[in-house]
mmCIF file of C-alpha atoms in Angstrom:
data_model
loop_
_atom_site.group_PDB
_atom_site.id
_atom_site.type_symbol
_atom_site.label_atom_id
_atom_site.label_comp_id
_atom_site.label_asym_id
_atom_site.label_seq_id
_atom_site.Cartn_x
_atom_site.Cartn_y
_atom_site.Cartn_z
ATOM 1 C CA UNK A 16 17.268 -23.376 -11.437
ATOM 2 C CA UNK A 17 14.960 -20.231 -12.136
ATOM 3 C CA UNK A 18 12.024 -19.343 -9.792
ATOM 4 C CA UNK A 19 8.399 -18.607 -10.913
ATOM 5 C CA UNK A 20 6.715 -15.297 -10.728
ATOM 6 C CA UNK A 21 3.211 -13.676 -11.544
ATOM 7 C CA UNK A 22 3.490 -9.882 -12.357
ATOM 8 C CA UNK A 23 0.801 -7.575 -11.663
ATOM 9 C CA UNK A 24 0.037 -4.215 -13.528
ATOM 10 C CA UNK A 25 3.480 -4.929 -15.483
ATOM 11 C CA UNK A 26 3.380 -1.891 -17.338
ATOM 12 C CA UNK A 27 6.188 -1.820 -20.254
ATOM 13 C CA UNK A 28 8.052 -4.392 -18.191
ATOM 14 C CA UNK A 29 10.372 -2.374 -16.001
ATOM 15 C CA UNK A 30 9.945 -4.450 -12.939
ATOM 16 C CA UNK A 31 9.410 -7.742 -14.925
ATOM 17 C CA UNK A 32 12.941 -7.182 -16.742
ATOM 18 C CA UNK A 33 14.516 -6.686 -13.367
ATOM 19 C CA UNK A 34 13.034 -9.986 -11.845
ATOM 20 C CA UNK A 35 14.170 -11.726 -15.062
ATOM 21 C CA UNK A 36 17.781 -10.441 -14.623
ATOM 22 C CA UNK A 37 17.330 -11.697 -11.004
ATOM 23 C CA UNK A 38 16.540 -15.359 -12.334
ATOM 24 C CA UNK A 39 12.718 -15.253 -12.119
ATOM 25 C CA UNK A 40 10.704 -16.861 -14.877
ATOM 26 C CA UNK A 41 7.363 -15.035 -15.431
ATOM 27 C CA UNK A 42 4.539 -17.688 -15.323
ATOM 28 C CA UNK A 43 2.083 -14.946 -15.953
ATOM 29 C CA UNK A 44 1.965 -11.087 -16.531
ATOM 30 C CA UNK A 45 -1.360 -8.795 -15.861
ATOM 31 C CA UNK A 46 -1.872 -5.614 -17.646
ATOM 32 C CA UNK A 47 -4.614 -3.739 -18.896
ATOM 33 C CA UNK A 48 -2.985 -1.097 -21.147
ATOM 34 C CA UNK A 49 -3.040 -2.064 -24.757
ATOM 35 C CA UNK A 50 0.108 -0.359 -25.694
ATOM 36 C CA UNK A 51 2.127 -1.871 -22.545
ATOM 37 C CA UNK A 52 0.531 -5.503 -23.567
ATOM 38 C CA UNK A 53 1.925 -4.904 -27.018
ATOM 39 C CA UNK A 54 5.313 -3.760 -25.700
ATOM 40 C CA UNK A 55 5.484 -6.823 -23.553
ATOM 41 C CA UNK A 56 4.723 -8.956 -26.509
ATOM 42 C CA UNK A 57 7.477 -7.234 -28.661
ATOM 43 C CA UNK A 58 9.866 -8.223 -26.072
ATOM 44 C CA UNK A 59 8.799 -11.607 -24.726
ATOM 45 C CA UNK A 60 6.590 -13.536 -26.872
ATOM 46 C CA UNK A 61 6.810 -16.494 -24.764
ATOM 47 C CA UNK A 62 5.365 -14.752 -21.839
ATOM 48 C CA UNK A 63 1.671 -15.513 -20.885
ATOM 49 C CA UNK A 64 0.185 -12.102 -20.916
ATOM 50 C CA UNK A 65 -3.360 -11.495 -19.430
ATOM 51 C CA UNK A 66 -4.845 -8.288 -20.941
ATOM 52 C CA UNK A 67 -7.367 -7.443 -18.248
ATOM 53 C CA UNK A 68 -8.127 -5.646 -15.404
ATOM 54 C CA UNK A 69 -6.487 -6.860 -12.079
ATOM 55 C CA UNK A 70 -9.755 -6.515 -10.296
ATOM 56 C CA UNK A 71 -11.495 -9.104 -12.610
ATOM 57 C CA UNK A 72 -8.264 -11.363 -12.960
ATOM 58 C CA UNK A 73 -8.309 -14.695 -11.090
ATOM 59 C CA UNK A 74 -5.070 -16.133 -9.873
ATOM 60 C CA UNK A 75 -5.924 -19.502 -8.734
ATOM 61 C CA UNK A 76 -4.101 -21.141 -11.907
ATOM 62 C CA UNK A 77 -0.819 -19.747 -10.547
ATOM 63 C CA UNK A 78 -1.193 -20.976 -7.087
ATOM 64 C CA UNK A 79 2.227 -22.078 -5.374
ATOM 65 C CA UNK A 80 4.376 -19.567 -7.427
ATOM 66 C CA UNK A 81 7.414 -18.389 -5.828
ATOM 67 C CA UNK A 82 6.776 -14.674 -6.198
ATOM 68 C CA UNK A 83 3.799 -12.267 -6.723
ATOM 69 C CA UNK A 84 5.178 -8.919 -7.780
ATOM 70 C CA UNK A 85 3.944 -5.664 -9.259
ATOM 71 C CA UNK A 86 3.717 -1.831 -9.576
ATOM 72 C CA UNK A 87 0.420 -0.966 -8.405
ATOM 73 C CA UNK A 88 -1.369 2.289 -9.694
ATOM 74 C CA UNK A 89 0.675 5.388 -8.127
ATOM 75 C CA UNK A 90 -2.168 8.202 -8.288
ATOM 76 C CA UNK A 91 -3.980 7.050 -5.095
ATOM 77 C CA UNK A 92 -0.899 7.757 -3.094
ATOM 78 C CA UNK A 93 1.013 10.597 -5.167
ATOM 79 C CA UNK A 94 1.613 13.847 -3.596
ATOM 80 C CA UNK A 95 1.058 15.179 -7.065
ATOM 81 C CA UNK A 96 -2.696 13.831 -6.750
ATOM 82 C CA UNK A 97 -5.467 14.059 -4.272
ATOM 83 C CA UNK A 98 -4.042 11.315 -2.143
ATOM 84 C CA UNK A 99 -7.382 9.652 -1.748
ATOM 85 C CA UNK A 100 -5.530 6.355 -0.926
ATOM 86 C CA UNK A 101 -7.821 3.516 -0.245
ATOM 87 C CA UNK A 102 -10.937 5.812 -1.450
ATOM 88 C CA UNK A 103 -9.454 6.024 -4.930
ATOM 89 C CA UNK A 104 -11.112 4.039 -7.675
ATOM 90 C CA UNK A 105 -7.615 3.118 -8.858
ATOM 91 C CA UNK A 106 -6.562 1.701 -5.547
ATOM 92 C CA UNK A 107 -5.387 -1.908 -6.315
ATOM 93 C CA UNK A 108 -4.248 -3.012 -3.066
ATOM 94 C CA UNK A 109 -7.449 -5.010 -2.243
ATOM 95 C CA UNK A 110 -7.019 -6.926 -5.667
ATOM 96 C CA UNK A 111 -3.352 -7.593 -4.867
ATOM 97 C CA UNK A 112 -4.318 -9.012 -1.322
ATOM 98 C CA UNK A 113 -6.936 -11.260 -2.784
ATOM 99 C CA UNK A 114 -4.270 -12.467 -5.452
ATOM 100 C CA UNK A 115 -1.894 -13.254 -2.533
ATOM 101 C CA UNK A 116 -4.692 -15.534 -1.129
ATOM 102 C CA UNK A 117 -5.360 -17.216 -4.258
ATOM 103 C CA UNK A 118 -1.719 -17.793 -5.240
ATOM 104 C CA UNK A 119 -0.034 -18.040 -1.891
ATOM 105 C CA UNK A 120 3.340 -17.247 -3.147
ATOM 106 C CA UNK A 121 6.498 -17.551 -1.129
ATOM 107 C CA UNK A 122 7.171 -13.805 -1.560
ATOM 108 C CA UNK A 123 5.514 -10.565 -2.450
ATOM 109 C CA UNK A 124 7.201 -7.617 -4.140
ATOM 110 C CA UNK A 125 5.088 -4.345 -4.581
ATOM 111 C CA UNK A 126 6.409 -1.077 -5.948
ATOM 112 C CA UNK A 127 4.606 2.353 -5.363
ATOM 113 C CA UNK A 128 5.426 6.037 -4.961
ATOM 114 C CA UNK A 129 7.057 7.905 -2.043
ATOM 115 C CA UNK A 130 3.671 9.297 -0.993
ATOM 116 C CA UNK A 131 2.733 5.690 0.228
ATOM 117 C CA UNK A 132 4.915 6.420 3.238
ATOM 118 C CA UNK A 133 3.097 9.582 4.210
ATOM 119 C CA UNK A 134 1.600 10.207 7.605
ATOM 120 C CA UNK A 135 -1.787 10.214 6.048
ATOM 121 C CA UNK A 136 -1.672 6.690 5.061
ATOM 122 C CA UNK A 137 -0.257 5.453 8.364
ATOM 123 C CA UNK A 138 -3.546 3.512 9.095
ATOM 124 C CA UNK A 139 -3.787 2.065 5.542
ATOM 125 C CA UNK A 140 -0.299 0.758 5.683
ATOM 126 C CA UNK A 141 -1.314 -0.798 9.030
ATOM 127 C CA UNK A 142 -4.484 -2.366 7.260
ATOM 128 C CA UNK A 143 -2.345 -3.882 4.573
ATOM 129 C CA UNK A 144 0.391 -5.287 7.142
ATOM 130 C CA UNK A 145 -2.549 -6.871 9.071
ATOM 131 C CA UNK A 146 -4.344 -8.406 6.138
ATOM 132 C CA UNK A 147 -1.024 -9.896 4.883
ATOM 133 C CA UNK A 148 -0.147 -10.986 8.363
ATOM 134 C CA UNK A 149 -3.638 -13.022 8.465
ATOM 135 C CA UNK A 150 -2.540 -14.786 5.346
ATOM 136 C CA UNK A 151 1.025 -15.708 6.901
ATOM 137 C CA UNK A 152 3.217 -13.084 5.709
ATOM 138 C CA UNK A 153 5.371 -10.423 7.192
ATOM 139 C CA UNK A 154 5.485 -7.099 5.435
ATOM 140 C CA UNK A 155 7.985 -4.296 5.296
ATOM 141 C CA UNK A 156 8.753 -1.327 3.026
ATOM 142 C CA UNK A 157 11.708 0.720 2.363
ATOM 143 C CA UNK A 158 12.293 3.913 0.195
ATOM 144 C CA UNK A 159 14.898 3.551 -2.522
ATOM 145 C CA UNK A 160 16.566 6.013 -4.812
ATOM 146 C CA UNK A 161 17.202 4.646 -8.214
ATOM 147 C CA UNK A 162 20.647 6.586 -8.482
ATOM 148 C CA UNK A 163 21.761 4.363 -5.705
ATOM 149 C CA UNK A 164 21.595 1.428 -7.780
ATOM 150 C CA UNK A 165 23.394 2.601 -11.140
ATOM 151 C CA UNK A 166 20.357 4.270 -12.572
ATOM 152 C CA UNK A 167 21.186 7.871 -13.973
ATOM 153 C CA UNK A 168 18.098 9.437 -12.388
ATOM 154 C CA UNK A 169 16.936 9.956 -8.675
ATOM 155 C CA UNK A 170 13.511 8.399 -8.861
ATOM 156 C CA UNK A 171 12.431 7.674 -5.244
ATOM 157 C CA UNK A 172 10.213 4.693 -5.019
ATOM 158 C CA UNK A 173 8.836 2.676 -2.264
ATOM 159 C CA UNK A 174 9.231 -1.155 -2.272
ATOM 160 C CA UNK A 175 6.962 -3.331 -0.157
ATOM 161 C CA UNK A 176 8.225 -6.843 0.433
ATOM 162 C CA UNK A 177 6.272 -9.494 2.441
ATOM 163 C CA UNK A 178 7.589 -13.029 3.012
ATOM 164 C CA UNK A 179 5.901 -16.225 4.197
ATOM 165 C CA UNK A 180 6.518 -16.595 7.815
ATOM 166 C CA UNK A 181 8.978 -19.542 7.358
ATOM 167 C CA UNK A 182 11.175 -17.429 5.008
ATOM 168 C CA UNK A 183 11.124 -13.852 6.566
ATOM 169 C CA UNK A 184 14.152 -14.338 8.670
ATOM 170 C CA UNK A 185 16.219 -15.187 5.667
ATOM 171 C CA UNK A 186 15.484 -11.626 3.925
ATOM 172 C CA UNK A 187 17.784 -8.528 4.128
ATOM 173 C CA UNK A 188 17.460 -5.517 1.884
ATOM 174 C CA UNK A 189 20.039 -4.686 -0.841
ATOM 175 C CA UNK A 190 22.552 -2.266 0.096
ATOM 176 C CA UNK A 191 23.331 0.640 -2.362
ATOM 177 C CA UNK A 192 26.074 0.640 -4.866
ATOM 178 C CA UNK A 193 29.379 1.990 -3.508
ATOM 179 C CA UNK A 194 29.779 3.750 -6.916
ATOM 180 C CA UNK A 195 28.271 7.048 -8.091
ATOM 181 C CA UNK A 196 25.499 6.262 -10.842
ATOM 182 C CA UNK A 197 26.835 7.667 -14.130
ATOM 183 C CA UNK A 198 25.622 11.065 -15.144
ATOM 184 C CA UNK A 199 23.214 11.786 -17.800
ATOM 185 C CA UNK A 200 26.034 13.108 -19.934
ATOM 186 C CA UNK A 201 28.020 9.917 -19.733
ATOM 187 C CA UNK A 202 24.794 7.955 -20.180
ATOM 188 C CA UNK A 203 23.702 9.551 -23.169
ATOM 189 C CA UNK A 204 26.913 10.702 -25.031
ATOM 190 C CA UNK A 205 26.840 7.985 -27.744
ATOM 191 C CA UNK A 206 23.205 8.360 -28.575
ATOM 192 C CA UNK A 207 23.470 12.235 -28.628
ATOM 193 C CA UNK A 208 26.427 11.757 -31.247
ATOM 194 C CA UNK A 209 24.358 9.259 -33.544
ATOM 195 C CA UNK A 210 23.905 11.938 -36.327
ATOM 196 C CA UNK A 211 27.511 13.570 -35.631
ATOM 197 C CA UNK A 212 26.513 16.542 -33.426
ATOM 198 C CA UNK A 213 29.630 18.487 -32.975
ATOM 199 C CA UNK A 214 28.486 19.896 -29.587
ATOM 200 C CA UNK A 215 27.817 16.367 -27.990
ATOM 201 C CA UNK A 216 31.120 16.286 -25.906
ATOM 202 C CA UNK A 217 30.412 19.660 -24.661
ATOM 203 C CA UNK A 218 26.895 18.883 -23.841
ATOM 204 C CA UNK A 219 27.812 15.759 -22.042
ATOM 205 C CA UNK A 220 30.293 17.725 -20.025
ATOM 206 C CA UNK A 221 27.390 20.032 -18.959
ATOM 207 C CA UNK A 222 25.158 17.231 -18.076
ATOM 208 C CA UNK A 223 27.207 15.991 -15.294
ATOM 209 C CA UNK A 224 24.979 15.011 -12.806
ATOM 210 C CA UNK A 225 22.111 12.327 -12.491
ATOM 211 C CA UNK A 226 18.765 13.426 -14.111
ATOM 212 C CA UNK A 227 15.488 14.173 -12.110
ATOM 213 C CA UNK A 228 12.713 11.815 -12.056
ATOM 214 C CA UNK A 229 11.033 11.123 -15.381
ATOM 215 C CA UNK A 230 7.343 11.691 -15.364
ATOM 216 C CA UNK A 231 5.199 9.617 -17.620
ATOM 217 C CA UNK A 232 1.793 10.987 -16.736
ATOM 218 C CA UNK A 233 -1.361 9.278 -17.567
ATOM 219 C CA UNK A 234 -3.846 9.254 -20.567
ATOM 220 C CA UNK A 235 -5.722 12.032 -18.863
ATOM 221 C CA UNK A 236 -2.953 14.000 -17.732
ATOM 222 C CA UNK A 237 0.633 14.391 -19.139
ATOM 223 C CA UNK A 238 2.151 14.281 -22.556
ATOM 224 C CA UNK A 239 5.380 13.892 -24.718
ATOM 225 C CA UNK A 240 7.392 16.191 -22.098
ATOM 226 C CA UNK A 241 9.615 15.419 -19.151
ATOM 227 C CA UNK A 242 7.136 16.387 -16.700
ATOM 228 C CA UNK A 243 5.777 19.420 -15.026
ATOM 229 C CA UNK A 244 7.382 22.778 -14.897
ATOM 230 C CA UNK A 245 9.634 22.071 -11.941
ATOM 231 C CA UNK A 246 10.889 19.066 -13.483
ATOM 232 C CA UNK A 247 11.758 20.701 -16.828
ATOM 233 C CA UNK A 248 13.582 23.391 -15.172
ATOM 234 C CA UNK A 249 15.654 20.725 -13.447
ATOM 235 C CA UNK A 250 16.468 18.960 -16.772
ATOM 236 C CA UNK A 251 17.293 22.657 -18.234
ATOM 237 C CA UNK A 252 20.267 22.664 -15.729
ATOM 238 C CA UNK A 253 21.591 19.623 -17.325
ATOM 239 C CA UNK A 254 21.290 21.155 -20.777
ATOM 240 C CA UNK A 255 17.981 19.178 -21.750
ATOM 241 C CA UNK A 256 15.000 20.640 -23.596
ATOM 242 C CA UNK A 257 12.223 18.833 -21.315
ATOM 243 C CA UNK A 258 9.263 20.471 -23.230
ATOM 244 C CA UNK A 259 8.855 17.807 -25.666
ATOM 245 C CA UNK A 260 10.430 14.311 -27.022
ATOM 246 C CA UNK A 261 12.445 14.194 -29.877
ATOM 247 C CA UNK A 262 12.126 12.009 -32.991
ATOM 248 C CA UNK A 263 16.013 11.628 -33.516
ATOM 249 C CA UNK A 264 19.396 12.927 -32.009
ATOM 250 C CA UNK A 265 20.616 16.381 -32.944
ATOM 251 C CA UNK A 266 21.986 17.063 -36.493
ATOM 252 C CA UNK A 267 25.654 17.791 -36.936
ATOM 253 C CA UNK A 268 25.153 21.560 -36.557
ATOM 254 C CA UNK A 269 22.452 21.657 -34.010
ATOM 255 C CA UNK A 270 22.926 24.526 -31.472
ATOM 256 C CA UNK A 271 20.886 24.632 -28.409
ATOM 257 C CA UNK A 272 19.533 22.387 -25.830
ATOM 258 C CA UNK A 273 18.866 19.023 -27.175
ATOM 259 C CA UNK A 274 15.562 17.072 -26.439
ATOM 260 C CA UNK A 275 15.620 13.395 -25.448
ATOM 261 C CA UNK A 276 14.499 10.761 -27.700
ATOM 262 C CA UNK A 277 12.466 7.683 -26.613
ATOM 263 C CA UNK A 278 15.485 5.718 -26.606
ATOM 264 C CA UNK A 279 17.408 8.223 -24.463
ATOM 265 C CA UNK A 280 14.699 8.171 -21.744
ATOM 266 C CA UNK A 281 14.473 4.418 -21.718
ATOM 267 C CA UNK A 282 18.329 4.414 -20.956
ATOM 268 C CA UNK A 283 17.813 7.062 -18.202
ATOM 269 C CA UNK A 284 15.077 4.855 -16.923
ATOM 270 C CA UNK A 285 17.706 1.665 -16.682
ATOM 271 C CA UNK A 286 16.327 -0.344 -19.548
ATOM 272 C CA UNK A 287 18.822 -2.076 -21.679
ATOM 273 C CA UNK A 288 18.920 -1.037 -25.425
ATOM 274 C CA UNK A 289 17.495 -3.999 -26.609
ATOM 275 C CA UNK A 290 13.999 -3.452 -24.789
ATOM 276 C CA UNK A 291 11.582 -2.033 -27.556
ATOM 277 C CA UNK A 292 8.436 0.112 -26.843
ATOM 278 C CA UNK A 293 5.207 -0.075 -28.959
ATOM 279 C CA UNK A 294 3.475 2.904 -30.285
ATOM 280 C CA UNK A 295 4.218 6.653 -31.169
ATOM 281 C CA UNK A 296 6.548 8.572 -29.130
ATOM 282 C CA UNK A 297 4.014 9.903 -26.614
ATOM 283 C CA UNK A 298 2.490 6.587 -25.848
ATOM 284 C CA UNK A 299 6.097 5.019 -25.927
ATOM 285 C CA UNK A 300 7.383 7.738 -23.462
ATOM 286 C CA UNK A 301 4.506 7.322 -21.089
ATOM 287 C CA UNK A 302 5.323 3.643 -20.817
ATOM 288 C CA UNK A 303 8.892 4.669 -20.021
ATOM 289 C CA UNK A 304 8.172 7.475 -17.570
ATOM 290 C CA UNK A 305 5.723 5.245 -15.505
ATOM 291 C CA UNK A 306 8.208 2.198 -15.358
ATOM 292 C CA UNK A 307 10.096 0.847 -12.209
ATOM 293 C CA UNK A 308 13.824 0.902 -13.341
ATOM 294 C CA UNK A 309 15.002 -2.783 -14.000
ATOM 295 C CA UNK A 310 18.257 -2.322 -12.011
ATOM 296 C CA UNK A 311 16.350 -1.521 -8.739
ATOM 297 C CA UNK A 312 13.805 -4.285 -9.328
ATOM 298 C CA UNK A 313 16.912 -6.577 -9.876
ATOM 299 C CA UNK A 314 18.581 -5.633 -6.570
ATOM 300 C CA UNK A 315 15.556 -6.419 -4.544
ATOM 301 C CA UNK A 316 14.528 -9.398 -6.357
ATOM 302 C CA UNK A 317 18.143 -11.049 -5.923
ATOM 303 C CA UNK A 318 17.544 -10.686 -2.162
ATOM 304 C CA UNK A 319 14.365 -12.201 -2.466
ATOM 305 C CA UNK A 320 15.639 -15.112 -4.413
ATOM 306 C CA UNK A 321 18.515 -15.688 -1.907
ATOM 307 C CA UNK A 322 15.937 -15.668 0.842
ATOM 308 C CA UNK A 323 13.596 -18.172 -0.881
ATOM 309 C CA UNK A 324 16.473 -20.450 -1.875
ATOM 310 C CA UNK A 325 18.077 -20.391 1.485
ATOM 311 C CA UNK A 326 14.918 -21.514 3.104
ATOM 312 C CA UNK A 327 14.502 -24.256 0.565
ATOM 313 C CA UNK A 328 18.083 -25.616 1.303
ATOM 314 C CA UNK A 329 17.131 -26.141 5.055
ATOM 315 C CA UNK A 330 16.529 -29.719 6.010
ATOM 316 C CA UNK A 331 13.235 -30.429 7.094
ATOM 317 C CA UNK A 332 14.256 -31.520 10.593
ATOM 318 C CA UNK A 333 16.050 -28.117 11.243
ATOM 319 C CA UNK A 334 12.689 -26.289 10.853
ATOM 320 C CA UNK A 335 10.786 -28.466 13.248
ATOM 321 C CA UNK A 336 10.616 -26.851 16.738
#
């Protein structure tokens, strides 16, 4: 029997898809971006999608869900930004904590950037842990590299997990895959060959490592490219032109470094090929570049499900005293 979840700041559905693969049914999904909401509707017409600001969203109708999850905005904590943290207008941790109080889930799962673990935010991390403790949850966080879970990309991300006091002792973090993640070349060879490109095999042999982190940017900053100068240079070592996104795979006699298509970047991010993205390539790529890789979300969610179900299987008498 599947468990229930409410997804905050769902974006294009990376974390939501990972939770779904782990056996969570989304009772509700909250997202403010119109393109992202259209992407979610394209893929899951039956999801109850709330297209609104998390700060004005009320979660009382979802009280008693199994899991409250989401990827809160990264700019307040990103080393690429000003790292204003709690003073950044985009900081949604207060809204998330309010929703914890309103929904009283069994567990909480929040994704954010590596910068969240910086020394500058030590006090704020303590504040978050303290607020959740007041509500009856014990919080922990861990840094994950997506490539440790089969994603052909580094993508370091912090996952915050908080569990109700009666469940916390049943949770353990997932362990990395014993096998190396597939290389960019192995991952994309069939897509690069779509139009019969003669150089596809040789290119794949050169692209013999996982990719650097995809950078989606925002509507204010970033465009249809694979990130800032350093990121594009890293992609160039794998034989990829990161200055823009291509409309299609290379033609038969193409010479040079190919660009990635939207579908290729989605596969690099860990989306299955059936997942569609709304909008033109810039909007679609931005959604992909900002997503949480579904395989990583699935790995953590499976352990959360295991903890919740283990607690539910305990007879009441064994929990007394």
